[in-house]
PDB file of N, CA and C in Angstrom:
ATOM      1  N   UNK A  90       0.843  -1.168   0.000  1.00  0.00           N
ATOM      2  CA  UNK A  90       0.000   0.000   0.000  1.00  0.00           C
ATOM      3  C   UNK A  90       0.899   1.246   0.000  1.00  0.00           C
ATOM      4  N   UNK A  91       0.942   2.486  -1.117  1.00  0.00           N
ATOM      5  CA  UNK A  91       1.434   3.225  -0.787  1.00  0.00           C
ATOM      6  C   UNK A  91       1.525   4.002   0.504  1.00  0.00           C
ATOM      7  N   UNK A  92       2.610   5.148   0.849  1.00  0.00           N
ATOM      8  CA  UNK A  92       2.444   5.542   1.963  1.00  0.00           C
ATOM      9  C   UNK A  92       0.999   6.689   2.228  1.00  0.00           C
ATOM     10  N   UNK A  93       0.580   7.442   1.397  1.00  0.00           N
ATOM     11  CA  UNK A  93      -0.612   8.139   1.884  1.00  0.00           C
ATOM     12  C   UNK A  93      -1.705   7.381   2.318  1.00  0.00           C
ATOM     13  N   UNK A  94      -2.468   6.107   1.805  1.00  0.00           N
ATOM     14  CA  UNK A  94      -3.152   5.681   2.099  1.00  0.00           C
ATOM     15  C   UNK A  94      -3.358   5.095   3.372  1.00  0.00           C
ATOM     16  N   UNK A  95      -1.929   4.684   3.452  1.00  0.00           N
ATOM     17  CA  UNK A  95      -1.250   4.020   4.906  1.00  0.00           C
ATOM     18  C   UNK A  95      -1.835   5.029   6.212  1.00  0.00           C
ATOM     19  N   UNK A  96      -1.377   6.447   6.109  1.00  0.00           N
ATOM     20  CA  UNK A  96      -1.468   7.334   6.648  1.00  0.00           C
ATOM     21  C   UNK A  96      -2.686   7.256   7.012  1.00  0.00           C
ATOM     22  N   UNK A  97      -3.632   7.431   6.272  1.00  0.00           N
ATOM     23  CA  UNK A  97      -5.309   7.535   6.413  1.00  0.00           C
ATOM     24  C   UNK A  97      -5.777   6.716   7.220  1.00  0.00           C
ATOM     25  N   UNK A  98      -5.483   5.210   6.437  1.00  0.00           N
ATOM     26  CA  UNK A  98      -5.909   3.902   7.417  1.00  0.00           C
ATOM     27  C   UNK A  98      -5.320   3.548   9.130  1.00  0.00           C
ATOM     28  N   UNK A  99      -4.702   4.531   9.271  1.00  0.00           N
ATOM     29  CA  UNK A  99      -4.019   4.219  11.180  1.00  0.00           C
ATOM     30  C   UNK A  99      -4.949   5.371  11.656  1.00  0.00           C
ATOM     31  N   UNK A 100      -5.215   6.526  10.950  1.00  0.00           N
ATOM     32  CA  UNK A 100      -5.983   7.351  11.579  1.00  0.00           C
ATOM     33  C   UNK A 100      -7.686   7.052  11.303  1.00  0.00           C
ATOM     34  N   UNK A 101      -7.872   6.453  10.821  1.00  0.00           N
ATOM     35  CA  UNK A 101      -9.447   5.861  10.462  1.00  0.00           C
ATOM     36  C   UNK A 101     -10.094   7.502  10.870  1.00  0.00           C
ATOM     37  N   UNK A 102     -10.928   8.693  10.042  1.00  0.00           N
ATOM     38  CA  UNK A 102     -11.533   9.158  10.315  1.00  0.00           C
ATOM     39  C   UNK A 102     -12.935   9.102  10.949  1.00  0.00           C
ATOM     40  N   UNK A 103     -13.695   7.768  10.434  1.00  0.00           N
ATOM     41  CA  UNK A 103     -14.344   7.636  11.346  1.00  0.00           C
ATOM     42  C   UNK A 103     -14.804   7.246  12.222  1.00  0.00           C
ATOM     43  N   UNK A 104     -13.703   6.763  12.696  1.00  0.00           N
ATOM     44  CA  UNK A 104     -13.830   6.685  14.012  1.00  0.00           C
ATOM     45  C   UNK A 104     -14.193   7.765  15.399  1.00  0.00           C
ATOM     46  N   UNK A 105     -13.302   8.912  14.410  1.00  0.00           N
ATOM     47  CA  UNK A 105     -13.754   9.915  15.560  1.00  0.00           C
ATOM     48  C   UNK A 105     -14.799  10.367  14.940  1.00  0.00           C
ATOM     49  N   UNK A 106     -15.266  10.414  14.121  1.00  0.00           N
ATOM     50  CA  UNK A 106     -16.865  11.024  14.040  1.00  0.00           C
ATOM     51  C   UNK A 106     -17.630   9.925  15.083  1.00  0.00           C
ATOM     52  N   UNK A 107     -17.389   9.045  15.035  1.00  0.00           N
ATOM     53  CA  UNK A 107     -18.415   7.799  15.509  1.00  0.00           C
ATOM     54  C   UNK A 107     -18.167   7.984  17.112  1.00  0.00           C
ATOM     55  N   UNK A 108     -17.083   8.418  17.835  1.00  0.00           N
ATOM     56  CA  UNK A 108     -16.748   8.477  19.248  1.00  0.00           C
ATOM     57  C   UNK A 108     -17.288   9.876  19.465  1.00  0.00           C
ATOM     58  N   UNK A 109     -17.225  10.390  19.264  1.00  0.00           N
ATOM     59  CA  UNK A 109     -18.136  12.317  19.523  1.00  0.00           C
ATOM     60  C   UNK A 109     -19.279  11.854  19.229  1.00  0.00           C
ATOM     61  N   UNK A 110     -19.993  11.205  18.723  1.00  0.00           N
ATOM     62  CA  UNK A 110     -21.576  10.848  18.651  1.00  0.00           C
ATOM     63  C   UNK A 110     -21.562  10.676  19.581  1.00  0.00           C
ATOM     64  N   UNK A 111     -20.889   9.499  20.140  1.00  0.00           N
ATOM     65  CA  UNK A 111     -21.105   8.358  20.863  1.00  0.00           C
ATOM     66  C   UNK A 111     -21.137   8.915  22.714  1.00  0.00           C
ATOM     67  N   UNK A 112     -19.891  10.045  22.519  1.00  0.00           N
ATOM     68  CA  UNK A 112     -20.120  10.856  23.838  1.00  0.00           C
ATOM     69  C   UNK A 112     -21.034  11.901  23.761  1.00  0.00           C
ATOM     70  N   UNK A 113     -21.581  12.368  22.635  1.00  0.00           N
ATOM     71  CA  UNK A 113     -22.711  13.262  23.034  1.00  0.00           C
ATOM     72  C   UNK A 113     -23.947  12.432  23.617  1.00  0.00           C
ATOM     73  N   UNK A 114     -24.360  11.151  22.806  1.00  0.00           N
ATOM     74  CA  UNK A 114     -25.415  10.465  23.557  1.00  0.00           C
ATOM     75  C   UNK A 114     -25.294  10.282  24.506  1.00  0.00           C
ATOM     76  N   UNK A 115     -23.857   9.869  25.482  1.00  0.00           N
ATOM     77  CA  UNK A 115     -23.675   9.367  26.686  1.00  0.00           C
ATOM     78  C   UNK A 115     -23.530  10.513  27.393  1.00  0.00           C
ATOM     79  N   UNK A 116     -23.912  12.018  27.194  1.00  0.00           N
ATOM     80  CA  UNK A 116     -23.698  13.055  27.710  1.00  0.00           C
ATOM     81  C   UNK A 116     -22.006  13.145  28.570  1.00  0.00           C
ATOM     82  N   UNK A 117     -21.250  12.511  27.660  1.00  0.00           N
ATOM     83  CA  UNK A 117     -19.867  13.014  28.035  1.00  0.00           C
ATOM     84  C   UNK A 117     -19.451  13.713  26.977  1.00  0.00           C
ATOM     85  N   UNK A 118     -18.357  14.542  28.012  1.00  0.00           N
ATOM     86  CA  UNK A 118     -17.877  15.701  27.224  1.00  0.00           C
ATOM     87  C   UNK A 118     -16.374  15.196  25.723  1.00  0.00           C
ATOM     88  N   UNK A 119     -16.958  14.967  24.478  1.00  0.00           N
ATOM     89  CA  UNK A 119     -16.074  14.519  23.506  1.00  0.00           C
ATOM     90  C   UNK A 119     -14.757  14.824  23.560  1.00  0.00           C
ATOM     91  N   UNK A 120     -14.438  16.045  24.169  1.00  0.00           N
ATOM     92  CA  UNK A 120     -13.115  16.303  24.114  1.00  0.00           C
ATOM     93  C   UNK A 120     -12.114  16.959  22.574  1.00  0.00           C
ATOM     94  N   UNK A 121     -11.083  16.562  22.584  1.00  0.00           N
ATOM     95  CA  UNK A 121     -10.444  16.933  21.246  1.00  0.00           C
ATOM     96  C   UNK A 121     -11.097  16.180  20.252  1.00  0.00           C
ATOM     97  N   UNK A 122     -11.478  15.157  20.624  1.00  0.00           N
ATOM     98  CA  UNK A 122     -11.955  14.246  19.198  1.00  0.00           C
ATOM     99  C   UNK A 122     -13.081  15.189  18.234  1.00  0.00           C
ATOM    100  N   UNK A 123     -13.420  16.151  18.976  1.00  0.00           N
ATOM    101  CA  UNK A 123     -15.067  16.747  18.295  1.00  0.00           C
ATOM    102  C   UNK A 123     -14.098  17.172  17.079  1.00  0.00           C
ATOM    103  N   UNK A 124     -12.858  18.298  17.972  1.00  0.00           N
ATOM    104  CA  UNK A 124     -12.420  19.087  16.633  1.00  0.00           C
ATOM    105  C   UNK A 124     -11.421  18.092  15.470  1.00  0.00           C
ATOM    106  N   UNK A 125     -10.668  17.553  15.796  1.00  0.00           N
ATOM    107  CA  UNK A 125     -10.828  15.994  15.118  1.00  0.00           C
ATOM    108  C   UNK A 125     -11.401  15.478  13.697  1.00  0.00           C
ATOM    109  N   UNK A 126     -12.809  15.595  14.671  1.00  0.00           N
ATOM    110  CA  UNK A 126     -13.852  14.861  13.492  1.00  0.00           C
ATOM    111  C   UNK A 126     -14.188  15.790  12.611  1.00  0.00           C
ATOM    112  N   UNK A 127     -14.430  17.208  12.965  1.00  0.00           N
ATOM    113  CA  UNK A 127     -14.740  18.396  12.415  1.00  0.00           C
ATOM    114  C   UNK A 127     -13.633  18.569  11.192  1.00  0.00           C
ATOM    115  N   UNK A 128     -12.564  18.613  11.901  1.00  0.00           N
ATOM    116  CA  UNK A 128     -11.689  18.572  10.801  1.00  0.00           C
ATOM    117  C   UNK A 128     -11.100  18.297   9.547  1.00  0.00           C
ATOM    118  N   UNK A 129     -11.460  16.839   9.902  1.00  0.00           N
ATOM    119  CA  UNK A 129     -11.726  15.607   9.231  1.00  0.00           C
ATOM    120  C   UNK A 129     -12.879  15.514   7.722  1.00  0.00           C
ATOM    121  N   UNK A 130     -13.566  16.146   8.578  1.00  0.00           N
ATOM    122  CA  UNK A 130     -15.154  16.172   7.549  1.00  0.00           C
ATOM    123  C   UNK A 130     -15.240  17.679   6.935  1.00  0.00           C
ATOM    124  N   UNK A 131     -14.149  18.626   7.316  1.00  0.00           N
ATOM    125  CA  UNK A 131     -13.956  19.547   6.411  1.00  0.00           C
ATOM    126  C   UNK A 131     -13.112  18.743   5.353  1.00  0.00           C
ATOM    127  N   UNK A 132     -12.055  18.625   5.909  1.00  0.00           N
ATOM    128  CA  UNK A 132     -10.913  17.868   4.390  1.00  0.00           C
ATOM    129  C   UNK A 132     -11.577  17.028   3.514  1.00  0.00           C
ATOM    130  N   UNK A 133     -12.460  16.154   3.804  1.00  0.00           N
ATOM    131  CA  UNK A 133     -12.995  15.458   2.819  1.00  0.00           C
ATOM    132  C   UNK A 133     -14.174  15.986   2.215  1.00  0.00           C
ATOM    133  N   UNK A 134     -14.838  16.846   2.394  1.00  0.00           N
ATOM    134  CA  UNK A 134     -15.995  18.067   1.820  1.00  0.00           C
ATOM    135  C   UNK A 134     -15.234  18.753   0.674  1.00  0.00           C
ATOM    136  N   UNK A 135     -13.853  19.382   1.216  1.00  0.00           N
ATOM    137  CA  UNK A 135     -12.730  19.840   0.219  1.00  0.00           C
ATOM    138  C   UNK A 135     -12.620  19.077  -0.593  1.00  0.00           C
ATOM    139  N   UNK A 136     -12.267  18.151  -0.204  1.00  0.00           N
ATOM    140  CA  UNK A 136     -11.361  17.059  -1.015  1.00  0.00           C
ATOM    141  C   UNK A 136     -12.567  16.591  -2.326  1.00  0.00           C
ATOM    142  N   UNK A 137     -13.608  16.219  -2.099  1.00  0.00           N
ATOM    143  CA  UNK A 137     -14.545  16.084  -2.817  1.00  0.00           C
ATOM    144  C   UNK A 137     -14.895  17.240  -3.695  1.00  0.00           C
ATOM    145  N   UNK A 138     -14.904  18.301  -3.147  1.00  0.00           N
ATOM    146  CA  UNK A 138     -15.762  18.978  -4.092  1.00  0.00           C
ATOM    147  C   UNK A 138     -14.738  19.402  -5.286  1.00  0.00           C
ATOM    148  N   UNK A 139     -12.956  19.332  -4.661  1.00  0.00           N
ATOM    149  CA  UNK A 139     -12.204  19.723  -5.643  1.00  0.00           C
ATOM    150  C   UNK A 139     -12.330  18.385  -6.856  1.00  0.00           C
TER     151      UNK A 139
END
């Protein structure tokens, strides 16, 4: 597998979308992961629309 893809797959994005759900239902506080996921789902909004 080249190395970018590599990169992607250890960080699994969604995972942290799926763990900030997962603490908002459980009314815990998500932590860094929110901005994380936020982040995350900007770059690939980018990434797509380019």
């Amino acid at each position: 597998m080249p190395t970018w893809p590599q990169w992607i797959a250890q960080n699994q994005p969604i995972t942290l979308v799926i763990e900030t759900i997962r603490a908002f239902l459980f009314g815990r506080d998500p932590g860094s992961d929110l901005w994380w996921a936020l982040g995350w789902c900007v770059l690939i909004i980018v990434g797509a629309y380019v």
